[in-house]
Short mmCIF file of C-alpha atoms and ligand atoms in Angstrom, two decimals:
data_model
loop_
_atom_site.label_atom_id
_atom_site.label_comp_id
_atom_site.label_asym_id
_atom_site.label_seq_id
_atom_site.Cartn_x
_atom_site.Cartn_y
_atom_site.Cartn_z
CA MET M 1435 0.00 0.00 0.00
CA THR M 1436 1.27 3.49 -0.77
CA GLN M 1437 1.52 6.05 2.01
CA ALA M 1438 -1.35 8.06 0.52
CA ARG M 1439 -3.55 4.99 0.30
CA GLN M 1440 -2.67 4.05 3.90
CA ASN M 1441 -3.65 7.53 5.12
CA THR M 1442 -6.98 7.28 3.34
CA VAL M 1443 -7.66 3.91 4.94
CA SER M 1444 -6.80 5.05 8.45
CA ASN M 1445 -8.78 8.27 8.00
CA SER M 1446 -11.86 6.44 6.86
CA ARG M 1447 -11.47 3.92 9.68
CA ALA M 1448 -11.10 6.71 12.23
CA ASP M 1449 -14.20 8.33 10.81
CA PHE M 1450 -16.03 5.00 11.00
CA TYR M 1451 -14.94 4.44 14.63
CA GLU M 1452 -16.19 7.90 15.49
CA ARG M 1453 -19.59 7.27 13.91
CA ILE M 1454 -20.12 3.84 15.46
CA GLY M 1455 -18.85 5.25 18.78
CA GLN M 1456 -21.86 7.54 18.78
CA ARG M 1457 -23.99 4.41 18.71
CA SER M 1458 -22.05 2.81 21.60
CA MET M 1459 -20.12 0.41 19.40
CA THR M 1460 -16.38 -0.12 19.00
CA PRO M 1461 -14.34 -2.36 16.66
CA LEU M 1462 -13.06 -5.57 18.20
CA TRP M 1463 -10.04 -5.73 15.91
CA GLU M 1464 -8.49 -2.67 17.58
CA VAL M 1465 -8.68 -4.20 21.06
CA MET M 1466 -8.70 -7.95 20.53
CA ARG M 1467 -5.06 -8.53 21.38
CA GLY M 1468 -5.49 -6.92 24.80
CA LEU M 1469 -8.71 -8.85 25.51
CA VAL M 1470 -7.94 -12.39 24.46
CA THR M 1471 -4.33 -12.59 25.60
CA PRO M 1472 -2.21 -15.66 24.97
CA GLU M 1473 -1.53 -15.80 28.69
CA PRO M 1474 -2.60 -13.79 31.76
CA ALA M 1475 -1.53 -10.14 31.55
CA SER M 1476 -2.28 -8.89 35.05
CA PRO M 1477 -1.99 -5.26 36.16
CA CYS M 1478 -1.21 -6.70 39.60
CA ALA M 1479 2.36 -5.93 40.75
CA PRO M 1480 4.36 -8.07 43.16
CA ASN M 1481 4.73 -6.27 46.47
CA LEU M 1482 5.64 -6.79 50.10
CA TRP M 1483 4.34 -4.95 53.17
CA ARG M 1484 6.82 -5.32 56.04
CA TYR M 1485 4.85 -5.36 59.26
CA ASP M 1486 7.48 -3.34 61.15
CA ASP M 1487 7.21 -0.72 58.46
CA ILE M 1488 3.41 -0.42 58.36
CA ARG M 1489 2.63 -1.02 62.05
CA PRO M 1490 3.26 2.58 63.17
CA PHE M 1491 0.66 3.77 60.64
CA ILE M 1492 -1.87 1.18 61.77
CA MET M 1493 -1.40 2.40 65.36
CA GLU M 1494 -1.55 6.04 64.27
CA ALA M 1495 -4.94 5.34 62.68
CA GLY M 1496 -6.01 4.22 66.16
CA GLY M 1497 -5.58 7.80 67.37
CA LEU M 1498 -7.40 9.35 64.41
CA ILE M 1499 -10.69 7.48 64.41
CA THR M 1500 -12.50 4.99 66.62
CA ALA M 1501 -13.53 1.54 65.42
CA LYS M 1502 -17.14 2.60 65.96
CA GLU M 1503 -16.90 5.75 63.89
CA ALA M 1504 -14.93 4.05 61.13
CA GLU M 1505 -17.22 0.99 61.31
CA ARG M 1506 -14.10 -0.95 60.35
CA ARG M 1507 -10.76 0.74 61.08
CA VAL M 1508 -8.69 -0.75 58.32
CA LEU M 1509 -5.71 0.30 56.24
CA ILE M 1510 -6.17 -1.27 52.83
CA LEU M 1511 -3.15 -3.04 51.35
CA GLU M 1512 -3.51 -1.59 47.90
CA ASN M 1513 -1.65 -3.14 45.01
CA PRO M 1514 0.81 -0.59 43.58
CA GLY M 1515 -0.11 -1.74 40.07
CA MET M 1516 -3.76 -0.79 40.65
CA PRO M 1517 -3.73 2.45 42.68
CA GLY M 1518 -7.11 3.73 43.83
CA GLN M 1519 -8.79 0.38 43.28
CA SER M 1520 -8.86 -0.91 46.89
CA ARG M 1521 -7.55 -4.32 45.97
CA ILE M 1522 -4.46 -6.44 46.47
CA THR M 1523 -5.00 -8.67 43.43
CA ARG M 1524 -7.42 -8.07 40.57
CA SER M 1525 -10.16 -10.07 42.32
CA LEU M 1526 -9.37 -9.76 46.03
CA TYR M 1527 -9.15 -7.16 48.75
CA ALA M 1528 -6.84 -7.16 51.78
CA GLY M 1529 -6.45 -4.77 54.70
CA MET M 1530 -5.05 -4.52 58.21
CA GLN M 1531 -7.80 -4.08 60.80
CA LEU M 1532 -7.03 -2.58 64.22
CA ILE M 1533 -9.21 -3.01 67.32
CA LEU M 1534 -8.03 -1.30 70.49
CA PRO M 1535 -8.84 -2.57 73.98
CA GLY M 1536 -12.48 -1.91 74.87
CA GLU M 1537 -13.54 -1.14 71.32
CA VAL M 1538 -16.34 -2.71 69.32
CA ALA M 1539 -16.61 -2.72 65.52
CA PRO M 1540 -20.40 -2.68 65.17
CA SER M 1541 -22.43 -5.54 63.78
CA HIS M 1542 -23.27 -5.60 60.10
CA ARG M 1543 -23.62 -8.09 57.28
CA HIS M 1544 -22.87 -8.09 53.59
CA MET M 1545 -22.72 -10.34 50.55
CA GLN M 1546 -18.93 -10.25 50.60
CA THR M 1547 -17.24 -13.19 52.30
CA ALA M 1548 -14.42 -12.27 54.69
CA LEU M 1549 -11.47 -14.05 56.20
CA ARG M 1550 -9.43 -12.84 59.18
CA PHE M 1551 -5.89 -13.87 59.76
CA VAL M 1552 -4.61 -12.80 63.14
CA ILE M 1553 -1.32 -10.90 63.01
CA GLU M 1554 -0.83 -9.25 66.41
CA GLY M 1555 -2.45 -9.46 69.81
CA SER M 1556 -4.49 -12.16 71.36
CA GLY M 1557 -7.90 -12.39 72.95
CA ALA M 1558 -10.03 -10.10 70.83
CA TYR M 1559 -13.12 -11.75 69.43
CA THR M 1560 -15.31 -11.84 66.43
CA ALA M 1561 -18.94 -12.87 66.69
CA VAL M 1562 -20.58 -14.58 63.74
CA ASP M 1563 -24.19 -15.67 63.64
CA GLY M 1564 -24.67 -15.78 67.39
CA GLU M 1565 -21.32 -17.32 68.34
CA LYS M 1566 -18.21 -15.61 69.60
CA THR M 1567 -14.70 -16.83 68.88
CA ILE M 1568 -11.58 -15.62 70.64
CA MET M 1569 -8.80 -15.01 68.15
CA ARG M 1570 -5.12 -15.79 68.57
CA PRO M 1571 -2.12 -15.23 66.29
CA GLY M 1572 -2.17 -17.49 63.23
CA ASP M 1573 -5.87 -18.31 63.60
CA PHE M 1574 -7.86 -18.29 60.38
CA VAL M 1575 -11.40 -17.03 60.95
CA ILE M 1576 -14.27 -16.97 58.46
CA THR M 1577 -17.15 -14.55 58.12
CA PRO M 1578 -19.54 -16.16 55.60
CA GLN M 1579 -21.60 -13.98 53.30
CA TRP M 1580 -24.74 -12.40 54.79
CA CYS M 1581 -23.90 -13.39 58.38
CA TRP M 1582 -24.10 -10.75 61.10
CA HIS M 1583 -20.63 -10.06 62.48
CA ASP M 1584 -19.09 -7.71 65.00
CA HIS M 1585 -15.62 -7.56 66.44
CA GLY M 1586 -14.50 -6.56 69.91
CA ASN M 1587 -11.42 -6.44 72.06
CA ASP M 1588 -11.69 -7.33 75.76
CA SER M 1589 -7.94 -7.86 76.03
CA ASP M 1590 -5.55 -5.19 77.26
CA ALA M 1591 -3.54 -4.82 74.04
CA PRO M 1592 -4.25 -3.69 70.49
CA MET M 1593 -5.22 -6.42 68.11
CA VAL M 1594 -4.43 -6.43 64.39
CA TRP M 1595 -5.57 -8.91 61.82
CA LEU M 1596 -5.44 -9.19 58.07
CA ASP M 1597 -8.84 -8.99 56.42
CA GLY M 1598 -9.20 -10.77 53.10
CA LEU M 1599 -12.46 -10.18 51.23
CA ASP M 1600 -13.86 -10.88 47.78
CA ILE M 1601 -14.91 -7.21 47.44
CA PRO M 1602 -13.58 -6.70 43.86
CA LEU M 1603 -15.19 -9.92 42.69
CA VAL M 1604 -18.59 -9.00 44.12
CA GLN M 1605 -18.21 -5.49 42.73
CA PHE M 1606 -17.37 -6.90 39.29
CA LEU M 1607 -20.60 -8.91 39.40
CA ASP M 1608 -22.60 -5.93 40.75
CA ALA M 1609 -24.00 -8.15 43.49
CA SER M 1610 -23.28 -6.17 46.66
CA PHE M 1611 -25.82 -5.84 49.46
CA ALA M 1612 -25.05 -4.71 53.01
CA GLU M 1613 -26.95 -3.67 56.12
CA HIS M 1614 -26.40 -2.68 59.74
CA PHE M 1615 -27.65 -4.55 62.76
CA GLU M 1616 -29.92 -2.54 65.08
CA ALA M 1617 -27.39 -2.78 67.96
CA ASP M 1618 -23.59 -2.64 68.06
CA GLU M 1619 -23.37 -6.25 69.14
CA GLN M 1620 -25.52 -9.15 68.07
CA PRO M 1621 -27.05 -11.43 70.72
CA LEU M 1622 -25.07 -14.59 71.40
CA THR M 1623 -27.10 -17.74 71.02
CA ARG M 1624 -24.45 -20.47 71.06
CA PRO M 1625 -21.57 -21.12 73.48
CA GLU M 1626 -18.04 -20.30 72.44
CA GLY M 1627 -16.36 -23.22 70.66
CA ASP M 1628 -19.67 -24.78 69.57
CA SER M 1629 -18.93 -24.77 65.83
CA LEU M 1630 -15.45 -26.19 66.23
CA ALA M 1631 -16.75 -29.00 68.42
CA ARG M 1632 -19.71 -29.73 66.18
CA PHE M 1633 -17.98 -29.54 62.82
CA GLY M 1634 -14.24 -29.54 63.42
CA ALA M 1635 -13.62 -32.80 65.27
CA GLY M 1636 -13.95 -35.23 62.37
CA LEU M 1637 -17.65 -35.46 63.18
CA LEU M 1638 -20.81 -33.94 61.73
CA PRO M 1639 -24.36 -33.86 63.07
CA VAL M 1640 -25.96 -37.06 61.79
CA ASP M 1641 -28.50 -35.35 59.57
CA GLN M 1642 -26.21 -32.58 58.41
CA GLU M 1643 -27.06 -31.42 54.91
CA ALA M 1644 -24.86 -29.34 52.69
CA GLY M 1645 -26.29 -25.91 53.33
CA ALA M 1646 -24.34 -22.70 53.41
CA LEU M 1647 -21.43 -22.37 51.03
CA SER M 1648 -18.89 -21.45 53.71
CA SER M 1649 -17.52 -23.84 56.27
CA PRO M 1650 -19.48 -24.03 59.54
CA VAL M 1651 -16.10 -24.12 61.29
CA PHE M 1652 -15.45 -20.42 61.52
CA ASN M 1653 -12.21 -20.45 63.50
CA TYR M 1654 -9.39 -22.79 62.43
CA PRO M 1655 -6.99 -22.33 65.37
CA TYR M 1656 -3.32 -22.07 64.52
CA ALA M 1657 -2.32 -24.47 67.28
CA ARG M 1658 -4.19 -27.29 65.55
CA THR M 1659 -2.94 -26.40 62.07
CA ARG M 1660 0.64 -26.17 63.23
CA GLU M 1661 0.46 -29.46 65.05
CA ALA M 1662 -0.96 -31.17 61.96
CA LEU M 1663 1.92 -29.87 59.83
CA GLU M 1664 4.44 -30.91 62.45
CA THR M 1665 3.06 -34.45 62.58
CA MET M 1666 2.90 -34.79 58.78
CA ARG M 1667 6.49 -33.70 58.27
CA ARG M 1668 7.67 -37.05 59.56
CA SER M 1669 6.50 -38.74 56.38
CA ASP M 1670 8.86 -36.53 54.41
CA GLU M 1671 6.54 -35.91 51.45
CA TRP M 1672 7.72 -32.47 50.49
CA ASP M 1673 6.39 -30.87 47.34
CA PRO M 1674 9.32 -29.46 45.33
CA CYS M 1675 7.57 -26.08 44.88
CA HIS M 1676 5.54 -25.67 48.08
CA GLY M 1677 7.10 -27.80 50.80
CA LEU M 1678 4.22 -29.22 52.80
CA LYS M 1679 1.15 -27.27 51.70
CA MET M 1680 -2.38 -27.91 52.95
CA LYS M 1681 -5.69 -26.28 52.05
CA TYR M 1682 -8.38 -25.35 54.57
CA VAL M 1683 -11.57 -27.27 53.85
CA ASN M 1684 -15.25 -27.12 54.59
CA PRO M 1685 -15.90 -30.44 56.40
CA VAL M 1686 -19.44 -30.61 55.03
CA THR M 1687 -18.45 -30.47 51.36
CA GLY M 1688 -14.77 -31.41 51.36
CA GLY M 1689 -14.20 -28.34 49.18
CA PHE M 1690 -12.41 -25.13 50.04
CA ALA M 1691 -13.57 -23.44 53.25
CA MET M 1692 -15.19 -20.50 51.45
CA PRO M 1693 -16.92 -20.19 48.07
CA THR M 1694 -14.79 -17.33 46.74
CA MET M 1695 -11.44 -17.50 48.52
CA ALA M 1696 -9.14 -20.50 48.80
CA THR M 1697 -6.90 -20.58 51.89
CA PHE M 1698 -3.73 -22.50 52.57
CA MET M 1699 -1.02 -23.08 55.15
CA GLN M 1700 2.40 -24.38 54.22
CA LEU M 1701 5.49 -25.49 56.05
CA MET M 1702 8.86 -25.21 54.40
CA PRO M 1703 11.83 -26.74 56.21
CA LYS M 1704 15.22 -25.23 56.96
CA GLY M 1705 17.36 -25.05 53.82
CA PHE M 1706 14.36 -25.39 51.47
CA THR M 1707 14.60 -23.80 48.04
CA GLY M 1708 11.39 -24.25 46.06
CA ALA M 1709 11.28 -25.08 42.37
CA PRO M 1710 9.89 -22.38 40.05
CA TYR M 1711 6.10 -22.20 39.97
CA ARG M 1712 3.29 -20.13 38.54
CA SER M 1713 -0.50 -20.35 38.63
CA THR M 1714 -3.42 -18.30 37.36
CA ASP M 1715 -4.52 -17.27 40.86
CA GLY M 1716 -2.79 -14.20 42.26
CA MET M 1717 -1.73 -15.20 45.76
CA VAL M 1718 -1.54 -13.22 49.01
CA TYR M 1719 0.93 -14.62 51.56
CA VAL M 1720 1.41 -13.88 55.24
CA CYS M 1721 4.49 -15.18 57.01
CA VAL M 1722 3.64 -16.79 60.33
CA GLU M 1723 7.02 -18.21 61.33
CA GLY M 1724 10.59 -18.09 60.09
CA THR M 1725 12.23 -15.99 57.43
CA GLY M 1726 12.80 -16.43 53.74
CA GLU M 1727 12.75 -14.88 50.32
CA THR M 1728 10.43 -15.19 47.40
CA VAL M 1729 11.81 -14.36 43.99
CA ILE M 1730 8.97 -13.06 41.81
CA ASN M 1731 9.70 -12.34 38.15
CA GLY M 1732 13.37 -12.07 39.08
CA GLU M 1733 12.82 -9.61 41.94
CA THR M 1734 13.64 -10.76 45.49
CA PHE M 1735 11.25 -10.08 48.37
CA ALA M 1736 12.63 -10.98 51.81
CA TRP M 1737 10.01 -11.78 54.42
CA GLY M 1738 9.73 -12.51 58.12
CA PRO M 1739 6.93 -13.01 60.64
CA ARG M 1740 3.81 -10.84 60.09
CA ASP M 1741 4.92 -9.62 56.67
CA THR M 1742 2.40 -9.76 53.81
CA PHE M 1743 3.31 -10.14 50.14
CA VAL M 1744 1.49 -10.66 46.89
CA VAL M 1745 2.41 -12.82 43.89
CA PRO M 1746 0.47 -11.83 40.75
CA SER M 1747 -1.35 -14.27 38.51
CA TRP M 1748 1.04 -16.24 36.32
CA ALA M 1749 4.15 -14.59 37.78
CA GLY M 1750 7.01 -17.07 37.91
CA HIS M 1751 8.31 -17.36 41.46
CA HIS M 1752 10.04 -19.57 43.99
CA HIS M 1753 10.51 -19.52 47.75
CA ARG M 1754 13.71 -19.89 49.73
CA VAL M 1755 13.89 -20.40 53.48
CA THR M 1756 16.64 -18.51 55.32
CA SER M 1757 15.82 -19.61 58.89
CA ASP M 1758 14.73 -22.79 60.58
CA ASP M 1759 11.26 -23.88 59.46
CA ALA M 1760 9.12 -21.25 57.77
CA VAL M 1761 5.33 -21.23 57.79
CA LEU M 1762 3.25 -19.25 55.28
CA PHE M 1763 -0.49 -18.66 55.25
CA SER M 1764 -1.95 -17.75 51.85
CA PHE M 1765 -5.20 -17.05 50.05
CA SER M 1766 -6.33 -16.61 46.46
CA ASP M 1767 -9.34 -16.88 44.14
CA ARG M 1768 -8.35 -20.42 43.09
CA VAL M 1769 -11.69 -21.80 44.32
CA VAL M 1770 -13.56 -19.56 41.87
CA GLN M 1771 -11.23 -20.35 39.01
CA GLU M 1772 -11.54 -24.08 39.62
CA LYS M 1773 -15.33 -23.88 39.58
CA LEU M 1774 -15.18 -22.08 36.26
CA GLY M 1775 -12.62 -24.41 34.72
CA LEU M 1776 -10.05 -21.62 34.49
CA TRP M 1777 -7.36 -22.54 36.98
CA ARG M 1778 -3.95 -23.55 35.65
CA GLU M 1779 -0.52 -24.05 37.13
CA LYS M 1780 2.90 -24.54 35.67
CA ARG M 1781 5.90 -26.03 37.39
CA GLY M 1782 9.45 -25.38 36.33
O1 LIG A 2832 -14.83 -6.66 59.14
O2 LIG A 2832 -16.71 -6.66 58.10
O3 LIG A 2832 -11.56 -4.94 55.84
O4 LIG A 2832 -16.99 -5.23 56.00
C1 LIG A 2832 -13.64 -4.45 54.85
C2 LIG A 2832 -15.03 -4.54 54.89
C3 LIG A 2832 -13.51 -5.60 56.94
C4 LIG A 2832 -15.53 -6.39 58.16
C5 LIG A 2832 -12.91 -5.00 55.87
C6 LIG A 2832 -15.66 -5.15 55.96
C7 LIG A 2832 -14.90 -5.70 56.99
#
């Protein structure tokens, strides 16, 4: 094509785009390559939030606003690749919630499912559907969708936990509903520990039917998880990429503990260097014990206890332990991707 001919073509195309644009249409061929990509092209950036670095700001927020006024006093961990979007990966939200002694974060419910992973402090509680659970470091606590929940702190120290929610996913589907309870705290109708006893002891009520999508066990205590990992290590079945990695399950269905967020805990032994790995679910990690490094797309992120880091979808990475045993908690949207037939992984 001559230059003149090319100019005529692009002018008439531009004119065409302009005219169809007025009718709310746009040509696929100009955008196709960015839509149907040969592999995931995530705007999510790898990042690490060192707890020592962010803690002063979390505590400073404690002096600026009460839990009651804020409703939830949380500093969002916002992915630097998606500023202003209140998310840590494309589909998931994460934030650090602070509850000071004597405070209550008032009861509400919403369609978003939430997980809490306790980072600092011990003895604050969350109440879900009439039952209170006391939270300790490393505990993984679930707030299922549309369940009343309030948080409080009867201990004498600040308590901080990581919130993980499916906010971006629910927003994407335009399916958000939320409401406040008439009082700050919901009435308690079941004794503390009831759910764990009823559903978390390898037993189920005899006529239990699969009902709610989230696990009826709403606190998976770290002490139990850690002990399980410690006992399993004796069989020496280490995965070359993950070490000893377990998923949290809903005992009623055998599936992941929540419908929209998959959660995991993994133990990696002293001297462990993982093989390269990637998967389509962007993954949020919290270090519980030990120290190590994760190399993500060639960039090294060194982590220690209470640090949070994010590995984007399909980013090649591997872990390396630099202490005695290291333990990492993690969550992702893998459960959604698996249901939709989208989840993929690649080793090596
Ligand atoms: O505790 O219910 O970090 O509703 C964001 C939204 C926590 C909560 C968050 C919420 C909550």
